[in-house]
Structures are given as C-alpha cells and as structure tokens.
C-alpha cells in the first residue's frame, strides 16, 4: 500500500499545478461521517470536504440517484429543457423566498453571477452603478469578480489589477458600513457567517445597519451563503436569522452534496432586468447536478433540518466543554454545525495532531480550527469526534 501512496504523491508532485499544500493522507473510501485512507485507517470527518459532503459519504439515496441518472441522461446543455432544473429552482425559492435561480458549477461562479446581475440591474434601470461594498476578512472565491470582493491581500496581490470600485469595511462596524454605502453602490456583499475568515457570525446590529444602508440608497444586498447556507446552521439560510432581506443569494458547496453545483438566487425585481444571453454556462444545472441537489433538498425536507438544530446544540455544548480544558482556545464561534476555535497561536499543528488521532479538521485564518461536519452527523458521532479533538488540542498545545 505504501507504494500506492508514494505513486500518488510522486505523480502529483510532477504533474499537478502546486496550488494546494496537501496533508499526507490519501482517502479512498467513505461511509457516513467516516473516511478511510489507502491503508484502511478510519477517520471521523469534521470537515466534509470544506462544507460540501452534506449527506456524508456514500449516502445511499445520493449514490442511487447519481447512478440512475448517469445510466439515463447526464447532460444536454442549457439549450434544452430537462425535468429537474425547474424543480430544484422551485424548492430553493420556497426555502429562500427568492423566486428565481441561475445554476452554475461552483461557489465562485455563483458570486460572479450575483455581481454581474447587480451591475445589470443598474444598467437596465438606465442609471449604471459600478461600486461594490464588501467586508474585511471576507472570502467569496478565486475568479476575478469574486476575488475582487475578497479582502485577503495574499489572494489578491499577485493578480491585480482586479475589478475596480470595491470598498472594504470592517466586520460588524455599522458606522463604517453606513458611511461607505452611497447612491453609487451597486451592491453590498456579505457572508452572514464569515467562513474562511475564521467563522465569524455577523451581529444583528450590523445586519440592521446593512439592511438600513441598502434601503436608504437603493443598493442591492447579496448574501453569500455558500458556506453557511443549505441547512448548516439548522435554518435553510442564515440571512433570515439576522433579519437580512437580500436581493441575491449565492449558494454552492452543500447544494450538490459533493457533486459540483452552485446557484445565484435572485428576486423578481432583479430577474426582470436580465435578458436572454446576458449570462450563461455550458454545464450549469445539468441533469446529474440537479438530481444531486434534489437529493440534498429531499433529505433537508424530511427531518434533517430539525436534526441539525438538535445535534448542533449538542455540538456546541460539547465543543465548549472541550475548549474550556485548553487555555490556547480564546473563543468558540459558530452556529449549528459551523464552528471555529479561535486559538492564541497558529492553528496549523492541530491538523496533523487530529489526523494522527483519526480526525479530519481544518485550519483557516491562520489561528482558527474550523469544524464543518457532514450535516447528517449524530450525537454519538459528535461525542467521539470531539473526544479525538480534545486529544489533538492537548498534543498540539503541549508541542508548541
Ligand atoms: C463564502 C464563500 N463564498 C465563495 C466560495 C467559493 O466557492 P468555490 O470554492 O466553490 O468556488 C467559498 C469557498 O470556500 C466560500 O466559503
């Protein structure tokens, strides 16, 4: 088996563009909330492929739907109707309150669509507005538009010049937000819970300032729910918990349960300003992608949302009690099944310490341990996983 792993690593080192510093594990199989590596070792997954594998791994209904659809019809393009796209859009409309969807293949494309639709809205109105207001610590993706509203210099610098007319304001600073938004603002874009930036929920006061600034200036509001949406917080979308009323919502990640699919959900007012041919993508919302999304939506509708709420409360309780034993944990932030442990130091050593104990977690924003378990996780799994995390935090704390 060692040779198999060496081959994998060696071949990648020679032939794959080195954009990711990978952990030294080769996963070959999964079942529920568990992953298995090439040596047969078992891991509890508290990351779900960065918030994607909502139904865990090898979920029977998802596997069945994908296999059945693959044997029937996979892709025909958006030049033709198929039976599932309208159905996914209708279900998303019921969950979000936004009646129309544009389907794409990833989170960054969903954000691109939102940004373009916002510009199109003002263009159609005959009063073009170019400016976007975004938040410090935000992450919206890696393509030029979404990178332009992403704050991290490390991601931005090598690719400048980016899309102009983007202003950043500090997270949860209502005053700064109010003074930044004006009649020149096409849209304000926020993650209701900042994900990559360290699992930071927006405060209700800040959300009220966003809502008020948009109402006062006519600026559109884009809620990026790619990481915090699709049930992760125990609600379909977190914007509703904050009292936000977005005109556009970007979704991705959990939407396909592992099959790549994203969407921009938009109000009728915005959709009315978009014409045939304005935007498009070859793959977006094909039969296979929509079958995957329907499967995730089915599970959410048949009890999973309520389960996330319940298990999420248990997760929080257990996580806070584990964190209390480790002085290096300064803060526990999150909601439902989306959590971050703010450390007083670099969180990098926690990741290998967790892997050694059969646990998959991730470090983000340098000093945050991020936990995004599959949405199907149950209380006993939580207890077992957080027991392993306790060991990993202890080992990492002792070593540094
Ligand atoms: C909030 C948010 N927006 C956008 C993206 C980009 O999504 P993708 O990597 O699918 O392009 C991410 C990915 O982490 C995200 O968390």
XYZ file of C-alpha atoms and ligand atoms in Angstrom:
416
model
C 0.000 0.000 0.000
C 2.934 2.333 0.740
C 3.918 2.170 -2.941
C 0.409 3.171 -3.973
C 0.592 6.309 -1.798
C 4.139 7.097 -2.974
C 2.913 6.839 -6.568
C 0.032 9.196 -5.864
C 2.237 11.775 -4.175
C 5.073 11.467 -6.703
C 2.833 11.736 -9.744
C 1.051 14.765 -8.323
C 4.355 16.412 -7.452
C 5.439 16.022 -11.078
C 2.206 16.781 -12.905
C -0.298 18.715 -10.806
C -0.031 22.503 -10.507
C 1.024 23.020 -6.909
C -1.763 25.315 -5.688
C -2.531 23.198 -2.598
C -0.209 22.057 0.176
C -1.929 18.724 0.813
C -1.991 16.743 4.055
C -0.181 13.410 3.705
C -3.329 11.278 3.573
C -4.924 9.561 0.576
C -8.608 8.929 1.173
C -10.059 6.122 -0.898
C -13.472 5.443 0.643
C -16.121 6.955 2.888
C -19.195 5.849 4.769
C -21.446 8.307 6.587
C -19.265 10.605 8.678
C -16.245 8.321 8.326
C -13.417 8.355 5.800
C -10.897 5.578 5.143
C -7.382 6.074 3.819
C -5.386 3.862 1.475
C -4.027 1.853 4.428
C -7.577 1.133 5.684
C -7.333 3.578 8.590
C -10.608 5.182 9.715
C -11.125 8.921 10.340
C -14.105 10.892 11.623
C -14.787 13.710 9.218
C -15.405 17.110 10.827
C -14.726 18.963 7.569
C -16.912 17.257 4.917
C -14.650 18.372 2.074
C -14.921 22.016 3.281
C -18.639 22.037 3.934
C -19.638 20.073 0.842
C -20.455 16.445 1.733
C -23.701 17.439 3.437
C -25.076 13.900 3.438
C -21.746 12.409 4.463
C -20.022 9.881 2.259
C -21.578 7.186 0.069
C -25.084 8.253 1.102
C -27.376 5.543 -0.338
C -30.026 7.898 -1.768
C -27.437 10.183 -3.381
C -25.465 7.247 -4.764
C -28.658 5.723 -6.173
C -29.854 8.986 -7.746
C -26.487 9.677 -9.390
C -26.079 6.108 -10.665
C -29.614 6.012 -12.034
C -29.257 9.401 -13.735
C -25.807 8.520 -15.126
C -27.408 5.500 -16.771
C -30.244 7.594 -18.194
C -29.017 11.035 -19.280
C -26.221 13.175 -17.843
C -26.017 16.382 -19.826
C -27.801 18.126 -22.670
C -26.804 21.825 -22.120
C -28.972 24.779 -21.263
C -30.240 24.952 -24.838
C -32.945 22.432 -23.903
C -35.374 21.784 -21.059
C -34.939 18.876 -18.696
C -37.267 17.717 -15.930
C -35.215 18.693 -12.858
C -33.867 22.269 -13.092
C -37.230 23.943 -12.559
C -37.955 21.644 -9.656
C -34.680 22.487 -7.881
C -35.316 26.210 -8.517
C -38.862 25.932 -7.135
C -37.685 24.188 -3.959
C -34.907 26.750 -3.458
C -37.456 29.532 -3.953
C -39.620 28.078 -1.187
C -36.632 27.847 1.160
C -35.116 31.257 0.396
C -38.062 33.452 -0.590
C -36.180 34.369 -3.784
C -38.246 33.156 -6.715
C -35.611 32.606 -9.420
C -32.348 30.674 -9.722
C -29.408 30.749 -12.105
C -27.438 27.494 -11.969
C -23.673 27.194 -12.247
C -20.955 24.798 -11.119
C -19.184 26.309 -8.125
C -19.351 28.915 -5.424
C -17.187 31.447 -7.179
C -19.419 31.281 -10.251
C -22.481 31.856 -8.074
C -20.838 35.008 -6.718
C -19.808 36.100 -10.232
C -23.425 35.739 -11.321
C -24.632 37.835 -8.366
C -22.096 40.589 -9.095
C -22.949 40.633 -12.802
C -26.699 40.597 -12.137
C -26.282 43.537 -9.723
C -24.448 45.552 -12.386
C -27.048 44.510 -14.967
C -29.848 45.666 -12.678
C -28.497 49.217 -12.558
C -27.584 49.194 -16.252
C -31.132 48.176 -17.197
C -32.526 50.890 -14.954
C -30.561 53.421 -17.012
C -28.545 54.588 -14.002
C -25.416 52.404 -14.025
C -23.727 51.832 -10.679
C -20.327 50.145 -10.538
C -19.390 50.047 -6.874
C -19.438 47.052 -4.534
C -19.057 47.195 -0.765
C -17.565 44.098 0.866
C -16.238 43.176 4.293
C -12.731 42.788 5.650
C -11.993 39.073 6.325
C -14.419 38.115 3.564
C -13.859 35.285 1.104
C -16.037 34.992 -1.989
C -13.939 32.950 -4.410
C -10.980 32.962 -6.782
C -12.249 34.177 -10.151
C -11.677 37.851 -10.936
C -15.050 39.221 -9.817
C -15.328 37.233 -6.619
C -11.615 37.741 -5.879
C -12.196 41.481 -6.202
C -14.676 41.385 -3.306
C -12.410 39.047 -1.281
C -10.319 41.008 1.190
C -7.194 38.899 1.778
C -4.159 40.603 0.195
C -2.412 37.258 -0.068
C -5.064 36.020 -2.516
C -5.433 39.352 -4.345
C -1.984 40.858 -4.772
C -0.452 38.554 -7.421
C -3.478 39.005 -9.701
C -4.026 42.750 -9.667
C -5.485 44.794 -11.214
C -8.816 43.357 -10.113
C -12.338 44.661 -10.759
C -12.240 48.331 -9.694
C -14.635 50.213 -7.397
C -14.687 47.800 -4.465
C -14.562 49.213 -0.930
C -13.993 47.117 2.188
C -15.357 47.898 5.636
C -14.507 46.243 8.963
C -16.726 43.340 10.052
C -19.552 44.334 12.392
C -18.725 48.061 12.153
C -22.135 49.572 11.391
C -20.835 53.151 11.297
C -18.159 52.332 8.701
C -20.714 50.454 6.616
C -23.187 53.344 6.715
C -20.585 55.836 5.564
C -19.310 53.551 2.766
C -22.675 52.779 1.132
C -23.976 55.522 -1.162
C -26.049 56.195 -4.283
C -23.012 54.933 -6.244
C -23.194 51.471 -4.651
C -24.466 48.737 -6.941
C -24.480 46.130 -4.155
C -23.256 45.254 -0.699
C -21.983 41.684 -0.403
C -21.733 39.881 2.942
C -21.278 36.364 4.263
C -23.899 36.100 7.058
C -21.308 33.958 8.833
C -17.808 34.701 7.606
C -16.312 31.299 6.806
C -12.733 31.275 5.523
C -12.149 34.459 7.515
C -12.474 32.498 10.762
C -16.160 31.568 11.408
C -17.434 34.995 12.459
C -21.210 35.440 12.556
C -22.345 38.977 11.720
C -24.073 40.669 14.644
C -27.779 41.510 14.470
C -26.889 45.214 14.946
C -24.521 45.136 11.992
C -27.080 43.287 9.881
C -29.604 46.023 10.722
C -27.092 48.664 9.586
C -26.580 46.770 6.297
C -30.305 46.488 5.755
C -30.860 50.159 6.524
C -27.968 51.392 4.320
C -29.250 49.344 1.386
C -32.814 50.595 1.871
C -31.664 54.224 2.109
C -29.524 54.152 -1.059
C -31.286 51.500 -3.150
C -28.085 49.422 -3.135
C -28.776 45.721 -3.674
C -27.827 43.217 -0.987
C -26.001 39.991 -1.851
C -25.845 37.321 0.870
C -23.101 34.789 0.203
C -24.497 31.602 1.776
C -22.057 29.271 0.040
C -20.563 28.069 3.320
C -23.239 28.873 5.916
C -26.335 28.050 3.848
C -28.184 24.878 2.842
C -29.108 23.970 6.395
C -25.681 24.158 8.052
C -26.954 26.403 10.856
C -30.205 24.488 11.346
C -32.011 27.017 9.123
C -32.134 26.787 5.359
C -30.171 30.064 5.172
C -28.588 32.163 7.899
C -29.553 35.571 6.446
C -33.049 35.073 7.881
C -31.657 34.670 11.411
C -30.071 38.114 11.046
C -33.190 39.749 9.631
C -31.453 40.378 6.282
C -33.573 40.629 3.139
C -31.111 40.013 0.310
C -31.978 40.599 -3.337
C -29.427 37.984 -4.370
C -28.073 34.898 -2.594
C -25.114 32.813 -3.729
C -25.112 29.109 -2.833
C -22.832 26.171 -3.616
C -20.882 23.641 -1.553
C -23.553 21.527 0.252
C -26.120 22.097 -2.507
C -24.919 19.072 -4.510
C -23.707 17.012 -1.542
C -20.344 16.615 -3.338
C -21.462 16.952 -6.922
C -20.277 20.401 -8.132
C -23.256 22.737 -8.406
C -23.843 26.343 -7.435
C -26.636 28.842 -7.895
C -27.470 32.521 -7.695
C -30.947 33.014 -6.225
C -32.498 36.331 -7.182
C -35.568 38.464 -6.534
C -38.147 39.017 -9.248
C -37.097 42.676 -9.370
C -33.514 41.684 -10.251
C -34.552 38.842 -12.562
C -36.746 41.264 -14.521
C -33.661 43.248 -15.560
C -31.854 40.247 -17.045
C -32.227 39.420 -20.721
C -31.654 36.257 -22.753
C -27.954 35.758 -23.394
C -26.771 38.055 -20.590
C -25.095 35.240 -18.711
C -24.659 31.504 -19.075
C -22.578 28.383 -18.581
C -22.405 25.124 -20.515
C -22.742 22.721 -17.578
C -24.834 24.768 -15.120
C -27.684 22.792 -13.592
C -27.401 19.724 -15.820
C -29.432 16.600 -15.110
C -26.829 14.975 -12.883
C -26.214 18.144 -10.856
C -29.933 18.703 -10.354
C -30.538 15.100 -9.269
C -27.815 15.565 -6.641
C -29.348 18.852 -5.456
C -32.831 17.311 -5.288
C -31.456 14.537 -3.145
C -29.923 17.009 -0.661
C -33.146 19.064 -0.663
C -35.211 15.896 -0.071
C -33.116 14.979 2.952
C -33.304 18.518 4.386
C -37.080 18.475 3.975
C -37.528 15.065 5.588
C -36.246 15.816 9.063
C -32.582 16.691 8.525
C -33.019 20.429 9.209
C -34.597 19.742 12.585
C -31.884 17.169 13.342
C -29.146 19.737 12.555
C -30.710 22.142 15.043
C -30.738 19.467 17.759
C -27.304 17.981 17.039
C -25.894 21.497 16.592
C -26.878 22.400 20.153
C -25.222 19.231 21.425
C -22.140 20.010 19.323
C -21.868 23.484 20.831
C -22.232 22.228 24.380
C -19.590 19.510 23.935
C -17.245 21.793 21.990
C -17.392 24.494 24.657
C -16.633 21.977 27.359
C -13.652 20.556 25.373
C -12.392 24.091 24.633
C -12.544 25.003 28.328
C -9.732 22.499 29.017
C -7.357 24.161 26.582
C -6.077 27.620 27.544
C -4.871 28.226 23.970
C -8.533 28.364 22.829
C -9.539 32.011 23.200
C -13.014 31.892 21.709
C -15.548 29.417 20.346
C -17.604 30.884 17.499
C -20.357 29.494 15.328
C -23.894 28.244 14.946
C -25.438 24.807 14.281
C -22.808 22.682 12.556
C -20.403 25.509 11.634
C -17.772 26.163 14.299
C -14.411 27.810 14.755
C -11.981 27.623 17.657
C -10.001 30.829 17.860
C -6.547 29.950 19.176
C -3.972 32.329 20.612
C -1.482 30.918 18.094
C -1.165 29.372 14.638
C -3.678 26.526 14.378
C -1.592 24.579 11.817
C -0.222 21.948 14.277
C -3.755 20.918 15.267
C -4.457 19.477 11.811
C -1.753 16.737 11.795
C -2.356 16.080 15.508
C -6.016 15.446 14.662
C -5.177 13.239 11.670
C -2.916 11.145 13.914
C -5.967 10.587 16.132
C -8.271 9.726 13.253
C -9.967 13.087 12.885
C -10.254 15.479 9.941
C -10.362 19.205 10.764
C -9.049 22.282 9.024
C -7.190 25.455 9.875
C -8.426 28.757 8.491
C -7.475 32.403 9.007
C -4.156 31.078 10.412
C -5.270 30.792 14.032
C -8.716 29.178 13.740
C -9.565 25.454 13.831
C -12.594 25.094 11.560
C -15.239 22.410 12.015
C -17.815 21.792 9.258
C -19.077 18.253 9.801
C -21.439 16.472 7.416
C -24.985 17.628 8.180
C -26.038 14.056 8.943
C -23.742 13.795 11.979
C -25.422 12.399 15.111
C -24.806 12.953 18.831
C -22.695 9.781 19.369
C -20.505 10.729 16.369
C -20.103 14.226 17.817
C -19.009 12.823 21.178
C -16.475 10.513 19.566
C -15.124 13.199 17.215
C -14.826 15.853 19.899
C -13.081 13.340 22.165
C -10.464 12.963 19.423
C -10.300 16.758 19.038
C -9.652 17.062 22.767
C -6.615 14.786 22.335
C -5.400 16.700 19.293
C -5.671 20.085 21.027
C -3.808 18.670 24.017
C -0.995 17.303 21.833
C -0.715 20.482 19.733
C -0.784 22.676 22.846
C 1.904 20.601 24.575
C 4.150 20.644 21.498
C 4.112 24.414 20.943
C -18.485 32.098 1.467
C -17.817 31.533 0.266
N -18.020 32.093 -0.935
C -17.460 31.590 -2.053
C -16.624 30.498 -2.012
C -16.026 29.955 -3.287
O -16.583 28.730 -3.594
P -15.860 27.715 -4.605
O -14.584 27.304 -3.954
O -16.834 26.603 -4.800
O -15.615 28.484 -5.868
C -16.375 29.889 -0.784
C -15.456 28.741 -0.702
O -14.894 28.438 0.309
C -16.978 30.407 0.385
O -16.777 29.859 1.583
